[in-house]
Structure formats: structure tokens, C-alpha cells
PDB file of C-alpha atoms in Angstrom:
ATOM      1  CA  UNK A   1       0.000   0.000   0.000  1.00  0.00           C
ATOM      2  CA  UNK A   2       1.240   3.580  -0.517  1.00  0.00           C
ATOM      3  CA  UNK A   3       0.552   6.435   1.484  1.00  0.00           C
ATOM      4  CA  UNK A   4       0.196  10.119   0.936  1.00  0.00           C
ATOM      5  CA  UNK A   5       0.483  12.652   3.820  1.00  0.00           C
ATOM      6  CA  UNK A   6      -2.317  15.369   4.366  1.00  0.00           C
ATOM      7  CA  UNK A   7      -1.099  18.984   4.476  1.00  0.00           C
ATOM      8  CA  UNK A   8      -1.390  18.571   8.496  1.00  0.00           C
ATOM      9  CA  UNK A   9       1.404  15.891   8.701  1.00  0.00           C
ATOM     10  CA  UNK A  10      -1.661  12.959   9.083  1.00  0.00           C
ATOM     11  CA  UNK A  11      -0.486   9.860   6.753  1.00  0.00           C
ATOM     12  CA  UNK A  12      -3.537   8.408   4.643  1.00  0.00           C
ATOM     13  CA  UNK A  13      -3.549   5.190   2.397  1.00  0.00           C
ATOM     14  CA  UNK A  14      -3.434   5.751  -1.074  1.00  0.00           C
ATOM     15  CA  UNK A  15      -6.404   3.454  -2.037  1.00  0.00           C
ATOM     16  CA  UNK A  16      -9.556   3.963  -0.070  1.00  0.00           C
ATOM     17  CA  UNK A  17     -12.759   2.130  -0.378  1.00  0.00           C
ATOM     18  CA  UNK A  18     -15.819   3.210  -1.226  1.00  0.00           C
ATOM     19  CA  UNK A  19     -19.136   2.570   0.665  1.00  0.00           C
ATOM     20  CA  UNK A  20     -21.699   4.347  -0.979  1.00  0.00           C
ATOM     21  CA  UNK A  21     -25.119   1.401  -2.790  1.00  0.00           C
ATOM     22  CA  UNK A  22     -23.037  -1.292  -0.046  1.00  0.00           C
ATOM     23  CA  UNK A  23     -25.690  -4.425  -0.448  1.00  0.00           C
ATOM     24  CA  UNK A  24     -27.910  -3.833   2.315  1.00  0.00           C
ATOM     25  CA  UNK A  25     -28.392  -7.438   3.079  1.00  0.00           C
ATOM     26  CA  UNK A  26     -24.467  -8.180   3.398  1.00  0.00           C
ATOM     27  CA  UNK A  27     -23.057  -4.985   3.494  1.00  0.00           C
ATOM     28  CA  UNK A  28     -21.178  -6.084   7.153  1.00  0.00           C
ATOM     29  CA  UNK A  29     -20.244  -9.186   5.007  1.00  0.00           C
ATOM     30  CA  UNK A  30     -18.276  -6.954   2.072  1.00  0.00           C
ATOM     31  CA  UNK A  31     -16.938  -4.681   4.216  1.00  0.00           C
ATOM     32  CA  UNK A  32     -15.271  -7.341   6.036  1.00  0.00           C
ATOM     33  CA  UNK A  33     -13.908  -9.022   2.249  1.00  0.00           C
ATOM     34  CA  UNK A  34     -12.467  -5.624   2.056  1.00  0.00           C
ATOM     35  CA  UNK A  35     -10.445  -5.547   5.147  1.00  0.00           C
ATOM     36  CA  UNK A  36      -9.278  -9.430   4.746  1.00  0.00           C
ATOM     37  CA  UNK A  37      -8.107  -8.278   0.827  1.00  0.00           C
ATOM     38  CA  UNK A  38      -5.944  -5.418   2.662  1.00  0.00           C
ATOM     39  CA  UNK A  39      -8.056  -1.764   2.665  1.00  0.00           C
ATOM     40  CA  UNK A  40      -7.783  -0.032   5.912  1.00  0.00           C
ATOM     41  CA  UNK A  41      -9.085   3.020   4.153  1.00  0.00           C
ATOM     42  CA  UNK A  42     -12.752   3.522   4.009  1.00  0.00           C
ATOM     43  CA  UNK A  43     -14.927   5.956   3.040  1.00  0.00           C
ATOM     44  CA  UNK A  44     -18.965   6.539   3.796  1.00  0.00           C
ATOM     45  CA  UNK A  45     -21.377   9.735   4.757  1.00  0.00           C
ATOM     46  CA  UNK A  46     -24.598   9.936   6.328  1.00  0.00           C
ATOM     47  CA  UNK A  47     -26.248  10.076   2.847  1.00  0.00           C
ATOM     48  CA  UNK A  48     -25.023   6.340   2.377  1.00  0.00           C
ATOM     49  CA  UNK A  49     -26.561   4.926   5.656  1.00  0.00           C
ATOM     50  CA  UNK A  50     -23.478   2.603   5.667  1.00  0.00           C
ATOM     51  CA  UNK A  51     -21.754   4.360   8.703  1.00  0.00           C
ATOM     52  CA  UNK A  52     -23.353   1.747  10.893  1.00  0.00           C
ATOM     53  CA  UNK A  53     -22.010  -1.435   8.762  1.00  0.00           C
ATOM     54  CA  UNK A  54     -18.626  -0.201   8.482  1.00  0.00           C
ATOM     55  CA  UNK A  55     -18.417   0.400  12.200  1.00  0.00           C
ATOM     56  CA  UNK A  56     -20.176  -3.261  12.963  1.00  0.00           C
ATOM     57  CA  UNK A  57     -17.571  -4.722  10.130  1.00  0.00           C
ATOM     58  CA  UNK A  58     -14.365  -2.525  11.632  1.00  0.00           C
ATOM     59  CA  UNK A  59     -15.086  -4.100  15.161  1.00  0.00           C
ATOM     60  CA  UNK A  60     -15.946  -7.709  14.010  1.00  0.00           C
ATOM     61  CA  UNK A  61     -12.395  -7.252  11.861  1.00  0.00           C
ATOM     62  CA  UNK A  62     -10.794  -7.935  15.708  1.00  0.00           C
ATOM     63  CA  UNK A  63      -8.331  -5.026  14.348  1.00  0.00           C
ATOM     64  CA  UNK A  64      -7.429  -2.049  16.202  1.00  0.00           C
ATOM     65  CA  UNK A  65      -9.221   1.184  14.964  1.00  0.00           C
ATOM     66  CA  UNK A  66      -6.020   2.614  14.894  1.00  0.00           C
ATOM     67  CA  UNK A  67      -5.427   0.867  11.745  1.00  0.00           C
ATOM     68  CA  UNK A  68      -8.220   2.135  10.060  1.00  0.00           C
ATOM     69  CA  UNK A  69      -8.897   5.293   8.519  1.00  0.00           C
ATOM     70  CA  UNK A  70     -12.238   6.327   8.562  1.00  0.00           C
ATOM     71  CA  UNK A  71     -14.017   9.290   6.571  1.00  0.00           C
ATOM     72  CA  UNK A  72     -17.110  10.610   6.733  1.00  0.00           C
ATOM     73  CA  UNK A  73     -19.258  13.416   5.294  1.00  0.00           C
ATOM     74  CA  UNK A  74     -22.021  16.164   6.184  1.00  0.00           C
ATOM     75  CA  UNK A  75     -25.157  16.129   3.613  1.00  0.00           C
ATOM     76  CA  UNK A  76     -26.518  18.923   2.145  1.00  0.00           C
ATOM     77  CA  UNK A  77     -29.816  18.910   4.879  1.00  0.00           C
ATOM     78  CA  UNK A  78     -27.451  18.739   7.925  1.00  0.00           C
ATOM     79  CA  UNK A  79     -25.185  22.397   7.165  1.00  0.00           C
ATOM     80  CA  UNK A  80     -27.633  23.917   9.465  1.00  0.00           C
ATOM     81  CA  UNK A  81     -26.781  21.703  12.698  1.00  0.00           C
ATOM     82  CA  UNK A  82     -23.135  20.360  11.773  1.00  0.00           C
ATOM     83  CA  UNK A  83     -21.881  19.147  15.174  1.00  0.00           C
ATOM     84  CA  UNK A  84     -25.493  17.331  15.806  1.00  0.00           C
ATOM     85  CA  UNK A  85     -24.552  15.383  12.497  1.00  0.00           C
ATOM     86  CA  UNK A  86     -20.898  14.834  13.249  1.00  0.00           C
ATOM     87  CA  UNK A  87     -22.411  13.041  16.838  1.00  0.00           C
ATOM     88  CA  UNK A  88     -24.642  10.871  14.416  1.00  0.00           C
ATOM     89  CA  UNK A  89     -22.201  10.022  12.832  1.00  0.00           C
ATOM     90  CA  UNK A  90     -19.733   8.837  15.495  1.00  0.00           C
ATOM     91  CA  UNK A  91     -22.441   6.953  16.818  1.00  0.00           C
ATOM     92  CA  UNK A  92     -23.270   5.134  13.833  1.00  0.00           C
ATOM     93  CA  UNK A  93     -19.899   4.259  13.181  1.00  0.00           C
ATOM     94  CA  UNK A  94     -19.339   3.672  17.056  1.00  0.00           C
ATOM     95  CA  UNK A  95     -16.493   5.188  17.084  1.00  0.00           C
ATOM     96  CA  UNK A  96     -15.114   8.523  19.434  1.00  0.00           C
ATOM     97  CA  UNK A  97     -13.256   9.808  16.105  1.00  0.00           C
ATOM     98  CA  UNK A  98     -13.219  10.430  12.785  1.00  0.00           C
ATOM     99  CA  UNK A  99      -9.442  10.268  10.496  1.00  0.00           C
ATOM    100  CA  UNK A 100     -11.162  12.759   8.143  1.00  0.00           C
ATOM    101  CA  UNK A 101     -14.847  14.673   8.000  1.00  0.00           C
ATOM    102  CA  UNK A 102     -15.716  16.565   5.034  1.00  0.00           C
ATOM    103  CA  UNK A 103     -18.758  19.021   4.205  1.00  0.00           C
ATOM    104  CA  UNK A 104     -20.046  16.485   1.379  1.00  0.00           C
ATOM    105  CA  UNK A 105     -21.542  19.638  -0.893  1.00  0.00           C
ATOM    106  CA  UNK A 106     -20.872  23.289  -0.939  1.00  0.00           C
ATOM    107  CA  UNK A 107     -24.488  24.151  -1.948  1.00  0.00           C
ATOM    108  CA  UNK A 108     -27.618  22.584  -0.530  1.00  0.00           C
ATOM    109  CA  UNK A 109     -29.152  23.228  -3.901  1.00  0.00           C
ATOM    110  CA  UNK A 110     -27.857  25.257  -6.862  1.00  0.00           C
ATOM    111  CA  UNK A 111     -30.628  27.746  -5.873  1.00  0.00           C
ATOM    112  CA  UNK A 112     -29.301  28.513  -2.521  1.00  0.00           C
ATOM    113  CA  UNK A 113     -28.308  32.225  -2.616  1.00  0.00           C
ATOM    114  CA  UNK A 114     -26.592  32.492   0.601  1.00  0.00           C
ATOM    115  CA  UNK A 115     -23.981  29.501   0.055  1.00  0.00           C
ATOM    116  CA  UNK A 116     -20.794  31.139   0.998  1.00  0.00           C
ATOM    117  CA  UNK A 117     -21.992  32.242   4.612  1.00  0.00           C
ATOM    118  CA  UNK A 118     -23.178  29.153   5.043  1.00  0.00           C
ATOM    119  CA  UNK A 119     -20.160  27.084   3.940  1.00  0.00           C
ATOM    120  CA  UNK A 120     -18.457  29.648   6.587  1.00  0.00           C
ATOM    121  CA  UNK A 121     -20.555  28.906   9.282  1.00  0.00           C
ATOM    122  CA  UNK A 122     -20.434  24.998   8.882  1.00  0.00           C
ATOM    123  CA  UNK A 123     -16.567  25.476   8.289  1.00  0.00           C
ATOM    124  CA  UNK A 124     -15.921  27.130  11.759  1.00  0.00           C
ATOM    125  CA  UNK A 125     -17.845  24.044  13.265  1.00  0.00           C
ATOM    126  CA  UNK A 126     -15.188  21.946  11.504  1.00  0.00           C
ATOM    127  CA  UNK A 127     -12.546  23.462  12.506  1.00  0.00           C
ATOM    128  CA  UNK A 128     -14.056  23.009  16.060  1.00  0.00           C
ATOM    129  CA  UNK A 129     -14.033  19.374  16.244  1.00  0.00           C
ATOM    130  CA  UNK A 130     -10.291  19.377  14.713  1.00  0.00           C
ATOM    131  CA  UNK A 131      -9.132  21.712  17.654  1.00  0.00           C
ATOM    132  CA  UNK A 132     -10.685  19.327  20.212  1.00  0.00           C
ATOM    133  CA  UNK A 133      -8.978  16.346  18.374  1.00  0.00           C
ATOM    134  CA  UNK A 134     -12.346  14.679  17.305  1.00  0.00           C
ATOM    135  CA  UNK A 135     -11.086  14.548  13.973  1.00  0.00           C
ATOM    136  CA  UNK A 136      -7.579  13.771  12.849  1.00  0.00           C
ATOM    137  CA  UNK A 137      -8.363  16.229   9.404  1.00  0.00           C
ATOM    138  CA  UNK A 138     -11.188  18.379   7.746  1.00  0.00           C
ATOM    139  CA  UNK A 139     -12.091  18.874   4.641  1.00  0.00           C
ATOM    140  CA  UNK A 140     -14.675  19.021   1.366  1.00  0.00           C
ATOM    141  CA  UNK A 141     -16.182  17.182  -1.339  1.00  0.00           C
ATOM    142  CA  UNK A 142     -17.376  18.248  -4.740  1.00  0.00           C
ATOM    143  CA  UNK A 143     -15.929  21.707  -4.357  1.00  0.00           C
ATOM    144  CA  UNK A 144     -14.415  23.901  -7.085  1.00  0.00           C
ATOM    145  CA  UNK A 145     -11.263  26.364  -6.420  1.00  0.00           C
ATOM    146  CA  UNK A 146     -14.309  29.255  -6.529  1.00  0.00           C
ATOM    147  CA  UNK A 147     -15.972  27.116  -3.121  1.00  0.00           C
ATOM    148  CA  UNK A 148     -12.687  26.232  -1.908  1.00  0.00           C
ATOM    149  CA  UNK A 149     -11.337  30.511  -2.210  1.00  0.00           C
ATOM    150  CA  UNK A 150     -14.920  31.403  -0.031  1.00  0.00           C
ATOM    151  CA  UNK A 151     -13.178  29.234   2.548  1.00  0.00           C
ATOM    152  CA  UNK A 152      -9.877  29.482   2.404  1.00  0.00           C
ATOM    153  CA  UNK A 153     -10.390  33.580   2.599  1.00  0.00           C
ATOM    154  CA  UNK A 154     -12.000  33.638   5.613  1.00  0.00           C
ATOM    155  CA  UNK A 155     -10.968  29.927   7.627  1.00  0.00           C
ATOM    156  CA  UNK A 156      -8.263  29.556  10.490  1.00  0.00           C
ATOM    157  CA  UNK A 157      -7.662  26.009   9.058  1.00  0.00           C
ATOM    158  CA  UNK A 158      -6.769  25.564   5.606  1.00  0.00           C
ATOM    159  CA  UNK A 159      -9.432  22.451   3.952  1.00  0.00           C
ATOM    160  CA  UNK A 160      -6.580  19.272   3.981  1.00  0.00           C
ATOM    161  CA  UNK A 161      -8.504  17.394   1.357  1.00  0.00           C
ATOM    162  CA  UNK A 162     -11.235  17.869  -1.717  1.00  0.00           C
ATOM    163  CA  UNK A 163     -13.091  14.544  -3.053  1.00  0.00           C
ATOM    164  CA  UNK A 164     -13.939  14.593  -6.275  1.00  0.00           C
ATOM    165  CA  UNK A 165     -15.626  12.786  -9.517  1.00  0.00           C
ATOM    166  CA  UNK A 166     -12.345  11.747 -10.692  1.00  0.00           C
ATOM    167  CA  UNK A 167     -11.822   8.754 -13.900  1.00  0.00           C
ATOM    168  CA  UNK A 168     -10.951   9.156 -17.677  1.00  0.00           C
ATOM    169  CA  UNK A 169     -13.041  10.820 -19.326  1.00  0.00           C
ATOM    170  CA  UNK A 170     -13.786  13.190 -16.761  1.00  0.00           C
ATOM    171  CA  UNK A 171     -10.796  14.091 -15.310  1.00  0.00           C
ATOM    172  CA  UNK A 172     -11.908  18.191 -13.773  1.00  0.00           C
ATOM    173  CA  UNK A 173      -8.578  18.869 -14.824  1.00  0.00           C
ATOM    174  CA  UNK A 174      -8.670  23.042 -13.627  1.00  0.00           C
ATOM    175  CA  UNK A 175     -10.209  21.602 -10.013  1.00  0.00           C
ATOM    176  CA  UNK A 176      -7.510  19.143  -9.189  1.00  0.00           C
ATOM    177  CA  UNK A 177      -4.298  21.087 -10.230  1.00  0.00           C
ATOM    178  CA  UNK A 178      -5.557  24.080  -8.334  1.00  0.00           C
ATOM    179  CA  UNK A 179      -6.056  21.432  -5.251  1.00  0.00           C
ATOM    180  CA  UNK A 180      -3.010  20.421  -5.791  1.00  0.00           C
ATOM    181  CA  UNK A 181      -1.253  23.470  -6.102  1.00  0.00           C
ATOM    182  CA  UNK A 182      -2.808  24.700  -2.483  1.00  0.00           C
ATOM    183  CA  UNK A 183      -1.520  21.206  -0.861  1.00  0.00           C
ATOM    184  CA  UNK A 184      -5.195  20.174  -0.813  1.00  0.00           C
ATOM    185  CA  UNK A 185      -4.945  16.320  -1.277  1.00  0.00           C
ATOM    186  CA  UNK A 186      -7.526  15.562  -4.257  1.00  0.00           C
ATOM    187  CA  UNK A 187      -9.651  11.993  -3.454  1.00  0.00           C
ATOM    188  CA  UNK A 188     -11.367  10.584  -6.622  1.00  0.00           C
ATOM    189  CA  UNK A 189     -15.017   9.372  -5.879  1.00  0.00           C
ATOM    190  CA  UNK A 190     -16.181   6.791  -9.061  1.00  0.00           C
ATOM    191  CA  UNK A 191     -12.503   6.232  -9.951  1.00  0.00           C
ATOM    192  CA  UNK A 192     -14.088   3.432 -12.690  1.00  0.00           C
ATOM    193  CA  UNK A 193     -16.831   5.936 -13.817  1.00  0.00           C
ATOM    194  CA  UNK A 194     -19.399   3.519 -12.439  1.00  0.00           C
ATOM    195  CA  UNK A 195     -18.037   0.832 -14.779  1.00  0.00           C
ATOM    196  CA  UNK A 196     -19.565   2.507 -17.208  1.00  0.00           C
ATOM    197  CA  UNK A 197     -15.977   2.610 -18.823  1.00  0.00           C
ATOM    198  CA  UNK A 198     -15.637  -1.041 -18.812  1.00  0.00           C
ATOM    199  CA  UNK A 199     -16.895  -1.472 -22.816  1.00  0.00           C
ATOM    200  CA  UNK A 200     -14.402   1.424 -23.660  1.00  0.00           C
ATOM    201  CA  UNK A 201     -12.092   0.300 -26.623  1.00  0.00           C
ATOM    202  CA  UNK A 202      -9.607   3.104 -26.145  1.00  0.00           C
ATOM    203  CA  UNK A 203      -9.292   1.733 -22.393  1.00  0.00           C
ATOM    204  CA  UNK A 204     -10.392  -1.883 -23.102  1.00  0.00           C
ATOM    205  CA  UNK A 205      -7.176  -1.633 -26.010  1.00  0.00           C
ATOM    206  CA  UNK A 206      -5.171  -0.176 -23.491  1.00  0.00           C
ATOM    207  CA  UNK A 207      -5.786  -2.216 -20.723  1.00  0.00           C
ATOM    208  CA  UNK A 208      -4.844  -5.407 -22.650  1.00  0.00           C
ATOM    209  CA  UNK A 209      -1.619  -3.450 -23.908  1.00  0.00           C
ATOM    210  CA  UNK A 210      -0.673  -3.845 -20.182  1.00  0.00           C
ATOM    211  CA  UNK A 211      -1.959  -6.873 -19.436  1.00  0.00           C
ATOM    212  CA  UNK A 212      -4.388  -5.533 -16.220  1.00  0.00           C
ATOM    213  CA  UNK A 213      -8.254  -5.080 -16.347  1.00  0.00           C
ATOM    214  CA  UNK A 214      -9.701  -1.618 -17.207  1.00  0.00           C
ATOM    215  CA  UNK A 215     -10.671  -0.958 -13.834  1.00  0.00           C
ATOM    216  CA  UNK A 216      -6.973  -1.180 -12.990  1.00  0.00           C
ATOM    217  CA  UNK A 217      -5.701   0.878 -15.679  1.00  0.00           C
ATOM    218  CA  UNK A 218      -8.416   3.777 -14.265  1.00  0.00           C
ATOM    219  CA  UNK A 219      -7.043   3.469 -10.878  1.00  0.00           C
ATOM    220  CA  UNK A 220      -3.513   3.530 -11.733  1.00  0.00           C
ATOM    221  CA  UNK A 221      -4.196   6.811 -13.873  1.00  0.00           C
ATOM    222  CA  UNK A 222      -5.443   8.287 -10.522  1.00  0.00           C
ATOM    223  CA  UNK A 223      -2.239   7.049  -8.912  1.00  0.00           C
ATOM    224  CA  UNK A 224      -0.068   8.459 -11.055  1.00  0.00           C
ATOM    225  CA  UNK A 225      -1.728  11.945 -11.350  1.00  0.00           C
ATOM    226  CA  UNK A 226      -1.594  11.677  -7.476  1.00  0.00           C
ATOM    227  CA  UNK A 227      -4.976  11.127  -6.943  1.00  0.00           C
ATOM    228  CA  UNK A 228      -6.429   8.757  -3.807  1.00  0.00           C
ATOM    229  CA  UNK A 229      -8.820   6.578  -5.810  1.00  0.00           C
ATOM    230  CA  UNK A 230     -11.720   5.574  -3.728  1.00  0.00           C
ATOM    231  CA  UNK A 231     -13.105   2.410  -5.719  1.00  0.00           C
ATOM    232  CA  UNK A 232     -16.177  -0.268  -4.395  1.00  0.00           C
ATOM    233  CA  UNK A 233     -16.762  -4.082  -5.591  1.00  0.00           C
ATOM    234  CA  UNK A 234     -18.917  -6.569  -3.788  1.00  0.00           C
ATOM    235  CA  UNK A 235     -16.543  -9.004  -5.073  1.00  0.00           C
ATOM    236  CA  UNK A 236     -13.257 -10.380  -3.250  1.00  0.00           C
ATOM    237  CA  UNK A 237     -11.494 -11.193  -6.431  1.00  0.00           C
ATOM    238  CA  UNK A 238     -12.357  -7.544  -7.980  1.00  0.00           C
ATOM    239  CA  UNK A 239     -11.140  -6.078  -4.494  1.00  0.00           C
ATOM    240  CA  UNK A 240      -7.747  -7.782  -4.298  1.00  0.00           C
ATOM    241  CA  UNK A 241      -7.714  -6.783  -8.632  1.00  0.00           C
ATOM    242  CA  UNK A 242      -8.182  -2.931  -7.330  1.00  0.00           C
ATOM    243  CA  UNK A 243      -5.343  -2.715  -4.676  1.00  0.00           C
ATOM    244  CA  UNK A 244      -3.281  -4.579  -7.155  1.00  0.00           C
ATOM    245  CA  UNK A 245      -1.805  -1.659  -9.094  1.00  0.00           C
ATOM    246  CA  UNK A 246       1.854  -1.447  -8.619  1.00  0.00           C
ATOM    247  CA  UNK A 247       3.067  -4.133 -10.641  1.00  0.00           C
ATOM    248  CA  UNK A 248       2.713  -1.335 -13.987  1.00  0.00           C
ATOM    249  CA  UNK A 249       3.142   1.842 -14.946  1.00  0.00           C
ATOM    250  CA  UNK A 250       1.187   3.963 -17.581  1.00  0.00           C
ATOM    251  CA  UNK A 251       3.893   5.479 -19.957  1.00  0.00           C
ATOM    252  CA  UNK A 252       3.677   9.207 -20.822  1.00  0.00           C
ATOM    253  CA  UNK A 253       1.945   8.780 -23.752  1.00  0.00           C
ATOM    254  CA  UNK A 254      -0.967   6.882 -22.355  1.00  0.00           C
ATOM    255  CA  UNK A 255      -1.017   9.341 -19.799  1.00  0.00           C
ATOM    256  CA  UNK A 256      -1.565  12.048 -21.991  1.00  0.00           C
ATOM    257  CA  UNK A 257      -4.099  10.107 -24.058  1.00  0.00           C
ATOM    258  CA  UNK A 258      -6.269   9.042 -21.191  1.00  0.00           C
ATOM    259  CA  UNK A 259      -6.123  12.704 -20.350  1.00  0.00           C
ATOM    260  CA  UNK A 260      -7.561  13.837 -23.645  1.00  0.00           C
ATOM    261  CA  UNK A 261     -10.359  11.425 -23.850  1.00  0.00           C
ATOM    262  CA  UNK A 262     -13.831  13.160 -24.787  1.00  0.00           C
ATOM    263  CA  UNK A 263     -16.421  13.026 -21.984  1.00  0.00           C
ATOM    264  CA  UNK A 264     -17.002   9.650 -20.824  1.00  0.00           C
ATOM    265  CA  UNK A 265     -18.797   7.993 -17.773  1.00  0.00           C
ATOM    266  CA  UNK A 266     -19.797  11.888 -16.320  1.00  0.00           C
ATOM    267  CA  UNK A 267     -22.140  10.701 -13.592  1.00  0.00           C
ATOM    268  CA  UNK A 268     -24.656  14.127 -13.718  1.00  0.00           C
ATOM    269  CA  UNK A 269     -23.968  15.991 -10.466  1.00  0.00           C
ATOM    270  CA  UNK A 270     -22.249  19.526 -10.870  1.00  0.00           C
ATOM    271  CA  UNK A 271     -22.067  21.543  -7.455  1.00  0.00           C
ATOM    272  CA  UNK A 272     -23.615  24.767  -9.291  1.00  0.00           C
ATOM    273  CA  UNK A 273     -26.382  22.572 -11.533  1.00  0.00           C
ATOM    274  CA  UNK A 274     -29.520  20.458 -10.705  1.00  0.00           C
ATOM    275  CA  UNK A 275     -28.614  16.796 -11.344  1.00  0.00           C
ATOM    276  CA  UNK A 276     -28.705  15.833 -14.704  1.00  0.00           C
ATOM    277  CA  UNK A 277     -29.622  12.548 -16.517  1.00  0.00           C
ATOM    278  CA  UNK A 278     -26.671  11.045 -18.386  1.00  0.00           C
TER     279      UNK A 278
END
């Protein structure tokens, strides 16, 4: 596993696993397929109503929670009571600390006039829980540099990481090397586009080129742009397939022509737009 370290010094693995649509009916039962394949990384919100599975599957693990790191996020109806949703949250997860929280949308809809004083106001109660150590980091998801300046003008502490929509074909290429150029660590939610990339032949030629599965060569093209993928399977064998990334390396070339892909696999949400079918 590699690691990248947070702009606060905090060390987080470089794969994470996703736990939003978890099977409701084994969720406990995947989770725990992840941790035995070798994630320690996880991330869920209160939107996914997994918090409580991952904490039941971290504990039946027998692993220390130490050796996890656990991220959660704020939704879009709980900016007006922040801490009351950050308690929910530790108490789903049944845990007395989060490794990372993040404010899951800057906008609670696109029609919300009065988005930057509110993105202030839940920001401050961020920054609260990291000065009393309830959180090991803070930070955002689905922001773009003109969310991220409202904060970053006005906050004591600097946002440590931004999560977003992050695969070929849709790569928010102006988002993640401003990020990147503020030491905000950039975490890529739908790092396989929804598999919806998976009957690609660009990427399906590609991938056979290297001899790895598509959804490999989309996570390694995170990697290597220094991106934290955050891919979910239900399946042990895809699991152990998604950590397994080291063993290659994308040349320059590829790089650049994964970069330069048209639009593919866009999932519909823009932080600014009402949801749109794709």
C-alpha cells in the first residue's frame, strides 16, 4: 500500500474504499472481504446509511481502529446543525473519532443564494471538532477552487482534502491542479466511472496493452496523477484486482491520451447545476 500525507502531517492510504449502494443485506459481510483483501481506508457519509455497517464490520475485523482510517461526510440537509450530524455520525460508526470529515456539498441546492456564509458557518464548526482532536483532518467534497477561495479567505484552518468525480473521461482537470497546487490532497469518488468505462475500446485496447483489467488501468491513472482513488466491488477477487496496481506503470503517452479522452462515464452531479440525466 502507498501512502500520501495530508497537508497537516496525518499519513492516509493511497487506495480507499468506497461505501456508498453497499448491499444492504451483506453490506457487514463486504466490508469485512475488504479488510481481509488489505483496505484499511474507508470511506462513507450519512447520505449512504453505511456508517453503521462499516463500524459493525471494523469491530468484528478484531483489528485495532487505529489501523483504520475512517471518513465521513455532512449532507446537504445537515449544514444547518453540523456538530449534531458529526455526533450521528460517530455513533453510527461507534467510534469517538473520525481520520477525516468533510462538508459532502458546498451548496444545498444550486438555488441557494446564501452559500458562501453558510459554507463559513459549517466550516468554523469543523474546525471546532479538529481543535478538540475529534477529527484527525477536515475537509470538502465536490468543491471547485471558486468554493474552496470562499473558505480558504476567511478559515483559520486551511481544507486538507477535496473529493472529487475523478476517472478518464472526466478528469476536472482546472479543479484538481488548483487542489493540488494549495496542498489540498484531491480523493477521486467513481474512480471506474461507475463501470460505465468497462466497454471502452480506447481503455479496453489499453488495458490489454498492459496486461491488467480496465478498472486497474483507471485506478492507476489516478495514482499516477496523485490522486487517492476511492473504488467499491462486492466481489473479493475484484477487491484484491483494485489494490493490485503497482506491478505497472502507464507510460507518458498513455497518460496524456487518457487525459484527452472526450467526456465519458460523467455521472450528472455539478455543485452549481440540478442533477442531470446522463
Amino acid at each position: 500500500m502507498i501512502y500520501s500525507t495530508l497537508s497537516n502531517g496525518v499519513t492516509i492510504p493511497g487506495i480507499g474504499f468506497g461505501c456508498y449502494k453497499l448491499p444492504e443485506e451483506n453490506g457487514v459481510d463486504v466490508l469485512l472481504s475488504a479488510i481481509q483483501a488489505g483496505y484499511r481506508h474507508f470511506d462513507t457519509a450519512s447520505f449512504y446509511g453505511t456508517e453503521k455497517a462499516l463500524g459493525q464490520a471494523v469491530r468484528a475485523s478484531g483489528l485495532p481502529r487505529e489501523e483504520f482510517f475512517l471518513t465521513s461526510k455532512l449532507w446537504k440537509d445537515q449544514m444547518d446543525d453540523p456538530m449534531a450530524a458529526f455526533r450521528a455520525s460517530l455513533q453510527a460508526l461507534g467510534t469517538d473519532y473520525l481520520d477525516l470529515y468533510l462538508i459532502h456539498w458546498p451548496r444545498p441546492n444550486p438555488e441557494r443564494a446564501d452559500w458562501k456564509e453558510l459554507d463559513i458557518k459549517v466550516w468554523c464548526c469543523l474546525e471546532e471538532l479538529y481543535r478538540q482532536g475529534a477529527v484527525r483532518a477536515i475537509g470538502v467534497s465536490n468543491f471547485l477552487p471558486h468554493h474552496l477561495m470562499n473558505l480558504m479567505g476567511r478559515c483559520a484552518v486551511r481544507p486538507m482534502v477535496d473529493q472529487l468525480e475523478y476517472h478518464p473521461g472526466y478528469i476536472q482537470e482546472a479543479a484538481v491542479r488548483w487542489c493540488q497546487g494549495q496542498n489540498i490532497l484531491v480523493e477521486g469518488w467513481s474512480p471506474i466511472g461507475r463501470m460505465r468505462l468497462k466497454d471502452e475500446p480506447a481503455l479496453i485496447a489499453m488495458a490489454e496493452g498492459y496486461g491488467v483489467t480496465v478498472p486497474q488501468l483507471c485506478l492507476r491513472f489516478a495514482v499516477q496523477n496523485q490522486v487517492v482513488p476511492l473504488p467499491k466491488s462486492s466481489s473479493p477477487e475484484r477487491m484484491s484486482q483494485n489494490l493490485d496496481l503497482f506491478g505497472f506503470s502507464i507510460t507518458e503517452e498513455d497518460m496524456f491520451r487518457l487525459r484527452t479522452l472526450p467526456q465519458l462515464g460523467w455521472g450528472g452531479e455539478h455543485p452549481d447545476r440540478p442533477r442531470q440525466s446522463v
